[in-house]
Coordinates of C-alpha atoms and ligand atoms in Angstrom, one line a residue:
M1010 CA 66.1 128.3 79.2
L1011 CA 64.7 126.3 76.4
W1012 CA 66.7 128.4 73.9
K1013 CA 70.0 127.9 75.8
W1014 CA 69.4 124.2 75.9
F1015 CA 68.6 124.2 72.2
I1016 CA 71.8 125.8 71.0
R1017 CA 73.9 123.6 73.2
S1018 CA 73.8 120.8 70.7
K1019 CA 74.4 120.6 66.9
K1020 CA 71.8 117.9 66.7
N1021 CA 69.2 120.4 67.9
V1022 CA 70.1 122.8 65.2
L1023 CA 69.7 120.0 62.6
I1024 CA 66.3 119.1 64.1
Y1025 CA 65.4 122.7 63.9
L1026 CA 66.3 122.9 60.3
M1027 CA 64.5 119.6 59.5
I1028 CA 61.3 120.6 61.3
T1029 CA 61.0 124.3 60.6
I1030 CA 63.1 125.9 57.8
I1031 CA 63.2 123.1 55.3
P1032 CA 59.5 122.1 55.4
T1033 CA 58.5 125.8 55.5
I1034 CA 60.4 126.5 52.3
T1035 CA 59.6 123.4 50.4
I1036 CA 55.9 123.3 51.3
S1037 CA 55.6 127.1 50.6
H1038 CA 57.2 126.7 47.2
A1039 CA 54.9 123.8 46.3
L1040 CA 51.8 125.6 47.5
A1041 CA 52.8 128.8 45.7
L1042 CA 53.3 127.0 42.4
Q1043 CA 49.9 125.4 42.8
K1044 CA 48.3 128.8 43.7
V1045 CA 49.9 130.5 40.7
Q1046 CA 48.7 127.7 38.4
E1047 CA 45.2 128.1 39.9
I1048 CA 45.1 131.9 39.4
E1049 CA 46.5 131.6 35.9
N1050 CA 43.9 129.0 35.0
H1051 CA 41.3 131.3 36.3
Y1052 CA 42.5 134.3 34.2
M1053 CA 42.9 132.1 31.2
Y1054 CA 39.3 131.0 31.7
I1055 CA 38.1 134.6 31.9
T1056 CA 40.1 135.6 28.8
E1057 CA 38.8 132.7 26.9
N1058 CA 35.2 133.6 27.8
Y1059 CA 35.8 137.2 26.6
A1060 CA 37.3 136.0 23.3
Q1061 CA 34.3 133.6 22.8
L1062 CA 31.8 136.3 23.6
H1063 CA 33.2 138.8 21.1
A1064 CA 33.6 136.1 18.4
R1065 CA 30.0 135.0 18.9
H1066 CA 28.9 138.6 18.7
I1067 CA 30.7 139.4 15.4
D1068 CA 29.6 136.0 14.0
R1069 CA 26.0 136.7 14.8
F1070 CA 26.2 140.2 13.2
I1071 CA 27.7 138.8 10.0
G1072 CA 25.2 135.9 10.0
E1073 CA 22.3 138.3 10.4
T1074 CA 23.6 140.5 7.6
V1075 CA 24.0 137.5 5.3
S1076 CA 20.4 136.4 5.9
R1077 CA 19.2 139.9 5.4
I1078 CA 20.8 140.1 2.0
D1079 CA 19.5 136.7 1.2
M1080 CA 16.0 138.0 1.8
L1081 CA 16.7 141.0 -0.4
A1082 CA 18.1 138.8 -3.0
T1083 CA 14.9 136.7 -3.0
L1084 CA 12.9 139.9 -3.3
I1085 CA 14.9 140.9 -6.4
E1086 CA 14.7 137.4 -7.9
I1087 CA 10.9 137.5 -7.7
N1088 CA 10.7 140.6 -9.7
P1089 CA 14.0 141.3 -11.5
D1090 CA 12.6 143.8 -14.0
D1091 CA 11.1 146.3 -11.5
L1092 CA 13.8 147.6 -9.2
S1093 CA 12.0 150.8 -8.2
N1094 CA 11.1 149.5 -4.7
V1095 CA 14.5 148.0 -4.1
E1096 CA 16.3 151.2 -3.3
E1097 CA 13.7 152.1 -0.6
I1098 CA 14.0 148.6 0.9
L1099 CA 17.8 148.8 0.9
K1100 CA 17.7 152.2 2.7
R1101 CA 15.3 150.9 5.3
T1102 CA 17.5 147.9 5.9
R1103 CA 20.6 150.0 6.3
D1104 CA 18.9 152.2 8.8
K1105 CA 18.2 149.2 11.0
D1106 CA 21.8 149.0 12.3
I1107 CA 24.4 151.7 12.6
R1108 CA 27.1 149.2 11.6
F1109 CA 25.7 149.0 8.1
S1110 CA 27.6 151.4 5.8
G1111 CA 25.5 150.8 2.7
F1112 CA 23.6 148.4 0.5
Y1113 CA 24.2 148.3 -3.3
W1114 CA 22.9 146.5 -6.4
S1115 CA 25.4 146.1 -9.2
N1116 CA 25.0 144.4 -12.6
P1117 CA 27.2 141.4 -13.4
E1118 CA 29.7 143.7 -15.0
G1119 CA 30.4 145.5 -11.7
D1120 CA 28.5 148.7 -12.4
I1121 CA 26.7 149.9 -9.3
L1122 CA 23.2 150.6 -10.3
I1123 CA 21.4 151.3 -7.1
G1124 CA 22.8 152.3 -3.7
T1125 CA 21.7 153.6 -0.4
N1126 CA 24.4 156.3 -0.6
E1127 CA 24.7 159.0 -3.2
L1128 CA 27.0 158.1 -6.0
A1129 CA 29.0 161.1 -7.1
N1130 CA 30.5 159.3 -10.1
P1131 CA 29.6 156.0 -11.8
I1132 CA 31.4 153.3 -9.8
N1133 CA 32.6 150.0 -11.0
I1134 CA 33.8 147.2 -8.7
A1135 CA 34.5 144.5 -11.3
D1136 CA 38.2 144.6 -10.3
R1137 CA 37.5 143.6 -6.7
E1138 CA 38.5 140.0 -6.0
Y1139 CA 35.5 139.2 -3.8
F1140 CA 33.2 140.5 -6.5
Q1141 CA 34.9 138.3 -9.1
K1142 CA 34.7 135.3 -6.8
A1143 CA 31.0 135.8 -6.1
I1144 CA 30.3 135.9 -9.9
E1145 CA 32.4 132.9 -10.4
T1146 CA 31.0 130.7 -7.7
G1147 CA 27.5 132.0 -7.4
E1148 CA 28.0 132.0 -3.6
Y1149 CA 28.2 134.9 -1.2
T1150 CA 31.8 136.2 -0.5
I1151 CA 33.2 138.4 2.2
S1152 CA 35.9 140.9 1.3
P1153 CA 39.0 141.7 3.2
A1154 CA 38.9 145.1 5.1
H1155 CA 39.3 147.9 2.6
I1156 CA 38.4 151.5 1.9
G1157 CA 35.1 151.6 0.1
R1158 CA 34.8 153.4 -3.2
V1159 CA 31.4 155.0 -2.5
T1160 CA 31.9 156.3 1.0
G1161 CA 35.7 156.2 1.5
R1162 CA 35.1 154.4 4.8
F1163 CA 37.0 151.5 6.2
I1164 CA 34.7 148.6 5.5
I1165 CA 34.2 145.0 4.6
T1166 CA 31.7 144.0 1.9
I1167 CA 29.5 141.0 1.6
A1168 CA 28.7 140.2 -2.0
T1169 CA 25.7 138.0 -2.8
P1170 CA 25.0 137.0 -6.5
V1171 CA 21.4 137.0 -7.6
L1172 CA 20.4 134.5 -10.2
N1173 CA 17.3 134.5 -12.4
N1174 CA 16.4 131.3 -14.2
G1175 CA 20.0 130.2 -13.9
E1176 CA 21.3 133.5 -15.3
M1177 CA 23.3 136.0 -13.2
S1178 CA 21.1 139.1 -13.0
G1179 CA 23.3 141.1 -10.6
V1180 CA 25.1 141.2 -7.3
L1181 CA 23.8 142.5 -4.0
L1182 CA 26.5 144.2 -1.9
S1183 CA 26.4 145.1 1.7
S1184 CA 29.2 147.1 3.3
L1185 CA 29.8 146.9 7.1
R1186 CA 31.5 149.8 8.9
I1187 CA 34.6 148.5 10.8
D1188 CA 34.7 151.6 13.0
K1189 CA 31.1 150.9 14.2
I1190 CA 31.9 147.2 14.7
E1191 CA 34.8 148.3 16.8
E1192 CA 32.6 150.7 18.8
S1193 CA 30.2 147.8 19.4
V1194 CA 33.0 145.6 20.6
I1195 CA 34.2 148.3 23.0
K1196 CA 30.6 148.7 24.2
H1197 CA 30.5 145.1 25.1
S1198 CA 33.9 145.0 26.7
D1199 CA 34.7 145.2 30.4
D1200 CA 38.5 145.6 31.0
E1201 CA 39.6 143.3 28.2
K1202 CA 41.3 144.4 25.1
V1203 CA 40.3 142.9 21.8
S1204 CA 41.9 142.7 18.4
V1205 CA 40.6 141.2 15.2
I1206 CA 43.0 139.9 12.6
D1207 CA 42.1 138.7 9.1
D1208 CA 43.6 135.7 7.2
T1209 CA 46.2 137.9 5.7
G1210 CA 47.4 139.0 9.1
Q1211 CA 46.0 142.5 8.7
S1212 CA 44.6 144.0 11.9
I1213 CA 41.0 144.9 11.3
L1214 CA 40.3 146.4 14.7
D1215 CA 42.3 146.8 17.8
T1216 CA 41.1 148.2 21.1
G1217 CA 44.6 149.0 22.5
F1218 CA 46.3 145.6 22.5
N1219 CA 49.5 145.3 24.5
L1220 CA 52.5 143.2 23.7
A1221 CA 52.4 140.1 25.9
R1222 CA 54.3 140.6 29.2
D1223 CA 53.9 139.5 32.8
G1224 CA 50.4 139.8 34.1
T1225 CA 48.7 139.7 30.7
Y1226 CA 46.7 136.8 29.4
N1227 CA 45.7 136.2 25.8
Y1228 CA 43.3 133.9 24.1
T1229 CA 42.5 133.6 20.4
V1230 CA 39.5 132.1 18.7
E1231 CA 38.5 131.7 15.1
I1232 CA 35.3 133.3 13.9
D1233 CA 33.1 130.9 11.9
K1234 CA 31.6 133.0 9.2
V1235 CA 34.7 135.0 8.3
P1236 CA 38.4 134.0 8.1
W1237 CA 39.2 136.1 11.1
R1238 CA 40.8 135.5 14.4
I1239 CA 39.8 137.3 17.5
E1240 CA 42.2 137.8 20.4
A1241 CA 41.2 138.9 23.8
Q1242 CA 43.7 140.1 26.4
I1243 CA 43.4 140.9 30.0
E1244 CA 45.8 142.6 32.3
T1245 CA 46.2 141.9 36.0
T1246 CA 47.6 144.3 38.5
E1247 CA 48.5 141.6 41.0
G1248 CA 52.3 141.9 40.5
N1249 CA 54.4 138.8 41.1
L1250 CA 51.8 136.1 42.0
Y1251 CA 54.5 133.5 43.0
A1252 CA 56.3 135.8 45.4
K1253 CA 53.0 136.9 47.0
A1254 CA 51.8 133.3 47.5
F1255 CA 55.2 132.1 48.6
F1256 CA 55.7 134.7 51.3
T1257 CA 52.1 134.3 52.6
N1258 CA 52.7 130.6 53.0
V1259 CA 56.1 131.1 54.5
G1260 CA 54.5 133.4 57.1
I1261 CA 51.8 130.8 58.1
L1262 CA 54.1 127.8 58.0
F1263 CA 56.9 129.5 59.9
I1264 CA 54.5 130.1 62.8
F1265 CA 53.0 126.6 62.6
T1266 CA 56.3 124.7 62.3
H1267 CA 57.8 126.8 65.2
I1268 CA 55.0 125.9 67.5
L1269 CA 55.5 122.3 66.5
F1270 CA 59.2 122.6 67.1
M1271 CA 58.7 124.1 70.5
L1272 CA 56.3 121.3 71.5
I1273 CA 58.8 118.7 70.4
Q1274 CA 61.6 120.4 72.2
Y1275 CA 59.4 120.8 75.3
S1276 CA 58.6 117.1 75.4
L1277 CA 62.2 116.1 74.8
L1278 CA 63.3 118.3 77.6
K1279 CA 60.6 116.9 79.8
R1280 CA 61.8 113.3 79.0
Q1281 CA 65.3 114.2 79.7
I1282 CA 64.5 115.7 83.1
K1283 CA 62.5 112.6 83.9
I1284 CA 65.4 110.3 83.0
E1285 CA 67.8 112.4 85.1
K1286 CA 65.4 112.3 88.0
K1287 CA 65.1 108.6 87.8
Q1288 CA 68.9 108.1 87.7
N1289 CA 69.2 110.4 90.7
E1290 CA 66.7 108.4 92.6
L1291 CA 68.4 105.1 91.8
Q1292 CA 71.7 106.5 93.0
K1293 CA 70.1 107.7 96.2
I1294 CA 68.5 104.3 96.8
E1295 CA 71.7 102.5 96.2
L1296 CA 73.5 104.7 98.7
V1297 CA 70.8 104.2 101.3
E1298 CA 70.8 100.5 100.8
N1299 CA 74.5 100.2 101.1
L1300 CA 74.4 102.4 104.2
A1301 CA 71.7 100.2 105.7
A1302 CA 73.5 97.0 105.0
S1303 CA 76.8 98.2 106.4
T1304 CA 75.1 99.6 109.5
A1305 CA 73.2 96.4 110.0
H1306 CA 76.4 94.5 109.9
E1307 CA 77.8 96.7 112.7
I1308 CA 74.6 96.3 114.8
R1309 CA 74.6 92.5 114.5
N1310 CA 77.6 91.8 116.7
P1311 CA 76.6 93.9 119.7
L1312 CA 73.1 92.5 119.4
T1313 CA 74.4 88.9 119.7
G1314 CA 76.2 90.0 122.8
I1315 CA 73.1 91.6 124.3
K1316 CA 71.0 88.5 123.5
G1317 CA 73.5 86.2 125.3
L1318 CA 73.7 88.4 128.3
V1319 CA 69.9 88.8 128.6
Q1320 CA 69.7 85.0 128.5
L1321 CA 72.2 84.7 131.3
L1322 CA 70.4 87.4 133.4
S1323 CA 67.0 85.7 132.9
E1324 CA 68.5 82.5 134.3
K1325 CA 69.7 84.4 137.3
Y1326 CA 66.5 86.2 138.2
N1327 CA 63.6 83.9 138.6
D1328 CA 61.1 86.4 139.8
E1329 CA 58.0 86.2 137.8
K1330 CA 57.9 89.9 137.0
D1331 CA 61.5 89.9 136.0
Q1332 CA 60.9 87.0 133.7
L1333 CA 58.2 89.0 132.0
Y1334 CA 60.6 91.9 131.4
F1335 CA 63.3 89.5 130.1
N1336 CA 60.7 88.0 127.7
V1337 CA 59.9 91.4 126.4
I1338 CA 63.5 92.3 126.0
Q1339 CA 64.2 89.0 124.2
Q1340 CA 61.2 89.5 121.8
E1341 CA 62.3 93.0 121.0
V1342 CA 65.9 91.9 120.4
N1343 CA 64.6 89.2 118.1
R1344 CA 62.7 91.7 116.2
I1345 CA 65.7 93.9 115.8
N1346 CA 67.5 90.8 114.6
T1347 CA 65.0 90.1 111.9
I1348 CA 65.2 93.7 110.6
V1349 CA 68.9 93.7 110.7
S1350 CA 69.0 90.4 108.7
E1351 CA 66.8 91.8 106.1
L1352 CA 68.8 95.1 105.9
L1353 CA 71.9 93.0 105.4
L1354 CA 70.4 91.4 102.3
L1355 CA 69.8 94.9 100.9
G1356 CA 73.5 95.4 100.4
K1357 CA 75.0 94.8 97.0
P1358 CA 73.8 91.2 96.1
T1359 CA 76.2 91.2 93.2
A1360 CA 79.1 91.2 95.7
H1361 CA 78.3 87.5 96.3
K1362 CA 79.4 84.7 94.1
L1363 CA 76.7 83.2 92.0
N1364 CA 76.3 79.4 91.5
T1365 CA 73.9 77.3 89.4
Y1366 CA 71.3 75.4 91.4
C1367 CA 68.1 73.7 90.4
A1368 CA 65.2 75.7 91.8
K1369 CA 63.5 72.4 92.8
E1370 CA 66.4 71.6 95.1
I1371 CA 66.2 74.9 96.8
I1372 CA 62.5 74.5 97.5
K1373 CA 63.1 71.0 98.7
E1374 CA 65.7 72.3 101.2
I1375 CA 63.2 74.7 102.8
E1376 CA 60.2 72.4 102.5
P1377 CA 60.4 71.2 106.1
I1378 CA 60.4 74.7 107.5
I1379 CA 57.5 75.9 105.4
H1380 CA 55.5 72.8 106.1
S1381 CA 55.9 73.2 109.8
E1382 CA 55.0 76.9 109.7
A1383 CA 51.9 76.0 107.7
N1384 CA 51.0 73.2 110.1
L1385 CA 51.3 75.6 113.0
K1386 CA 48.6 77.8 111.4
S1387 CA 46.6 74.9 110.1
V1388 CA 47.0 76.1 106.6
D1389 CA 46.8 73.8 103.6
L1390 CA 50.1 74.1 101.8
S1391 CA 51.0 72.3 98.6
I1392 CA 54.0 72.4 96.3
Q1393 CA 53.9 71.5 92.7
F1394 CA 57.2 70.7 91.2
A1395 CA 58.0 70.9 87.5
Y1396 CA 59.0 67.9 85.5
D1397 CA 61.9 69.8 83.9
R1398 CA 65.2 70.7 85.5
L1399 CA 65.2 74.3 86.5
P1400 CA 68.9 75.5 86.7
I1401 CA 69.2 79.1 87.8
S1402 CA 72.2 81.2 88.8
C1403 CA 71.9 82.6 92.3
V1404 CA 73.2 82.7 95.8
K1405 CA 71.3 79.8 97.4
D1406 CA 70.7 81.4 100.8
H1407 CA 69.4 84.6 99.2
L1408 CA 67.0 82.8 97.0
K1409 CA 65.8 80.8 100.0
Q1410 CA 65.2 84.1 101.8
V1411 CA 63.2 85.3 98.9
L1412 CA 61.0 82.2 98.9
L1413 CA 60.6 82.3 102.7
N1414 CA 59.6 86.0 102.5
L1415 CA 56.9 85.3 99.9
I1416 CA 55.6 82.2 101.7
K1417 CA 55.5 84.0 105.0
N1418 CA 53.5 86.8 103.5
A1419 CA 51.1 84.2 102.0
L1420 CA 50.7 82.5 105.4
D1421 CA 50.1 85.9 107.1
A1422 CA 47.4 86.7 104.6
V1423 CA 45.3 83.5 104.9
N1424 CA 42.8 82.5 107.6
E1425 CA 43.7 80.0 110.2
N1426 CA 41.0 77.7 108.9
G1427 CA 40.5 77.1 105.2
G1428 CA 43.6 79.0 104.3
Q1429 CA 45.4 77.6 101.2
V1430 CA 48.9 78.3 99.9
R1431 CA 50.0 76.9 96.6
I1432 CA 53.6 76.9 95.5
C1433 CA 54.2 76.0 91.9
L1434 CA 57.4 75.7 89.8
E1435 CA 57.4 75.6 86.1
K1436 CA 59.5 76.2 83.0
K1437 CA 58.2 78.9 80.7
G1438 CA 60.3 79.4 77.6
T1439 CA 63.8 80.2 78.8
N1440 CA 62.5 81.2 82.2
C1441 CA 61.9 79.5 85.5
V1442 CA 58.6 80.7 87.1
I1443 CA 58.0 80.2 90.8
K1444 CA 54.5 81.1 91.9
V1445 CA 53.3 81.6 95.4
A1446 CA 49.5 81.8 95.5
D1447 CA 47.2 82.2 98.5
N1448 CA 43.5 82.6 99.1
G1449 CA 43.9 85.3 101.7
I1450 CA 42.8 88.8 102.3
G1451 CA 44.3 90.3 99.1
M1452 CA 45.4 93.9 98.6
P1453 CA 43.6 97.1 97.6
E1454 CA 45.1 99.1 94.8
D1455 CA 46.9 101.6 97.0
V1456 CA 48.6 98.9 99.1
L1457 CA 49.6 97.1 95.9
N1458 CA 51.2 100.3 94.6
R1459 CA 53.4 100.6 97.7
V1460 CA 54.4 97.1 98.6
F1461 CA 57.9 97.7 97.2
D1462 CA 58.5 100.9 99.2
P1463 CA 61.0 100.3 102.0
F1464 CA 59.4 100.0 105.4
F1465 CA 55.8 99.9 104.0
T1466 CA 53.8 97.5 106.0
T1467 CA 50.2 96.9 107.0
K1468 CA 51.1 94.5 109.8
E1469 CA 51.6 95.3 113.4
T1470 CA 54.9 93.5 113.7
G1471 CA 55.9 93.8 110.0
T1472 CA 59.2 95.3 108.9
G1473 CA 58.1 96.4 105.5
L1474 CA 61.3 95.1 104.0
G1475 CA 60.3 91.6 102.9
L1476 CA 59.2 92.4 99.3
V1477 CA 61.9 95.1 99.0
V1478 CA 64.5 92.5 99.6
C1479 CA 62.8 90.0 97.2
K1480 CA 62.7 92.5 94.4
R1481 CA 66.3 93.6 95.0
I1482 CA 67.6 90.0 94.9
V1483 CA 65.4 88.8 92.0
E1484 CA 66.4 91.8 89.8
S1485 CA 70.0 91.3 90.6
Y1486 CA 69.7 87.9 88.9
G1487 CA 68.1 89.5 85.8
G1488 CA 64.7 88.3 86.9
K1489 CA 61.3 90.0 87.5
I1490 CA 58.7 89.9 90.3
K1491 CA 54.9 90.3 89.5
I1492 CA 52.1 90.6 92.0
D1493 CA 48.4 90.1 91.1
S1494 CA 45.9 90.5 93.9
T1495 CA 42.2 90.7 94.5
I1496 CA 40.7 91.8 97.9
D1497 CA 39.2 88.8 99.8
K1498 CA 40.1 86.4 97.0
G1499 CA 43.9 86.2 97.4
T1500 CA 47.2 87.1 95.9
D1501 CA 49.5 85.5 93.3
V1502 CA 53.1 86.4 93.4
E1503 CA 55.3 85.3 90.6
I1504 CA 59.1 85.4 90.3
I1505 CA 60.5 84.9 86.9
L1506 CA 64.2 84.0 86.7
P1507 CA 66.2 83.3 83.6
L1508 CA 67.3 79.6 83.2
V1509 CA 70.9 78.8 82.8
L1510 CA 71.0 77.2 79.4
D1511 CA 72.9 74.0 79.0
K1512 CA 76.1 74.6 77.1
N1513 CA 76.0 71.3 75.2
Ligands
ADP959 P1 55.8 92.9 105.8 O1 55.4 91.5 105.5 O2 56.8 93.0 106.8 O3 54.6 93.8 106.1 P2 56.4 92.9 103.1 O4 57.3 93.8 102.2 O5 56.7 91.5 103.0 O6 56.5 93.5 104.5 O7 55.0 93.2 102.6 C1 54.5 94.5 102.5 C2 53.0 94.6 102.6 O8 52.5 93.9 101.4 C3 52.4 93.8 103.7 O9 52.3 94.5 104.9 C4 51.0 93.5 103.2 O10 50.2 94.6 103.3 C5 51.3 93.3 101.7 N1 51.3 91.9 101.3 C6 52.5 91.3 100.9 N2 52.2 90.0 100.5 C7 50.8 89.9 100.7 C8 49.9 88.8 100.4 N3 50.3 87.6 100.0 N4 48.6 89.0 100.7 C9 48.2 90.2 101.1 N5 49.0 91.3 101.3 C10 50.3 91.1 101.1
MG960 MG1 56.7 90.2 104.6

């Protein structure tokens, strides 16, 4: 049923798109982008950590090697003429770490004099650039990766010149095995791939580096002690991150927005039903009211006839018992008459011609009647007139009826002794307010809620039509009626009518 109602109008389709599809897609897209960014940041962070870790590792190794050679250099400096022990010390140092390929001592001319590895032929390294630079600067130098002349291994060499009294006595050389450095890197790796590149762009080691593509993350750091860059790479198997995040969000939001949409539709439907129900009710009331008024009209004429005839009969029959019956008949006829008069007022009030009268005048015209009623019941009744003129547009007799109904209710509600009824007229903004206040019995909540129901009365001889008529008339003039009541304290009834504004 909800669905049928929904597709009936184009507006609903638009609302549907606005509430469900469009927000679902836009929010999912935004959230997916955010999620992808988060995941990528996370992977970049991991990759960076790997790169830093390996860089630190290699840095530390080279640093340690340099300080070892420094120590050896110091040893040689102390006793440059006796090198018999040096070979043994160099061998021991080499055995400390598998990554050491060999340690050598060469004279300033580049001839290797002592080495930890057997020298098949005399070897000279004077042509090596790093060697020349070490001699030139007196500082340690690190070679690019190259094939060593002693072992034929792929190595890098650290050359440390040794000075004696300001004179170059030789160069200490330490070769590091790149294959073992690579092994050590692999040993310290999880899933990441690592490559080391020197300043000439030559790849020194590479543990299976991929070309960058979707799902791989790279990070490069420089190593401090050597002019090398180290690059770490990780690969993810997550597939298309965006699509995954997007469709998960779409799923959740689709359900959520549809629930929201259903709720909105449900409340709209409920409101619509309520409005239709109210309209129906109003139509029904109007029909009944018109029926009542027209029927009342028809009853009135025969009633007048009956009344006259009963009067005649009562004059003819003087018997005491008969008189009692006539009295009862007359009373009942009067009662029917009251009801009929009120029913008559329920008919379309707009059918009458409206004129402008001052509210004060209307009250003045009914003043004698209400005073005499009040006097009959010994009720203290006072009227407070406003200073301003209060022109209102109404049917005079109808408004009189309204005021009489309210005043009658007030007189009914108060005690015979000590009862007070105050009528007050005033101008409030563009309205005329007529208030009828009493200090009578008041009304409980449930009575107050029903006073405008037709035929609702708490009185034995009440018609239950007084307030219905009042409301009907006042509202037909564009006015309002308000009741405020407290049990045992009294009731205030206010009618608010729009003033006729002077044209000039
Ligand atoms: P009726 O006067 O014929 O009972 P109304 O429509 O005039 O019908 O009033 C309906 C009911 O509202 C009354 O029966 C009474 O219970 C209550 N009522 C109206 N005016 C007052 C009032 N001033 N003080 C207390 N109750 C009131
Ligand atoms: Mg009444």
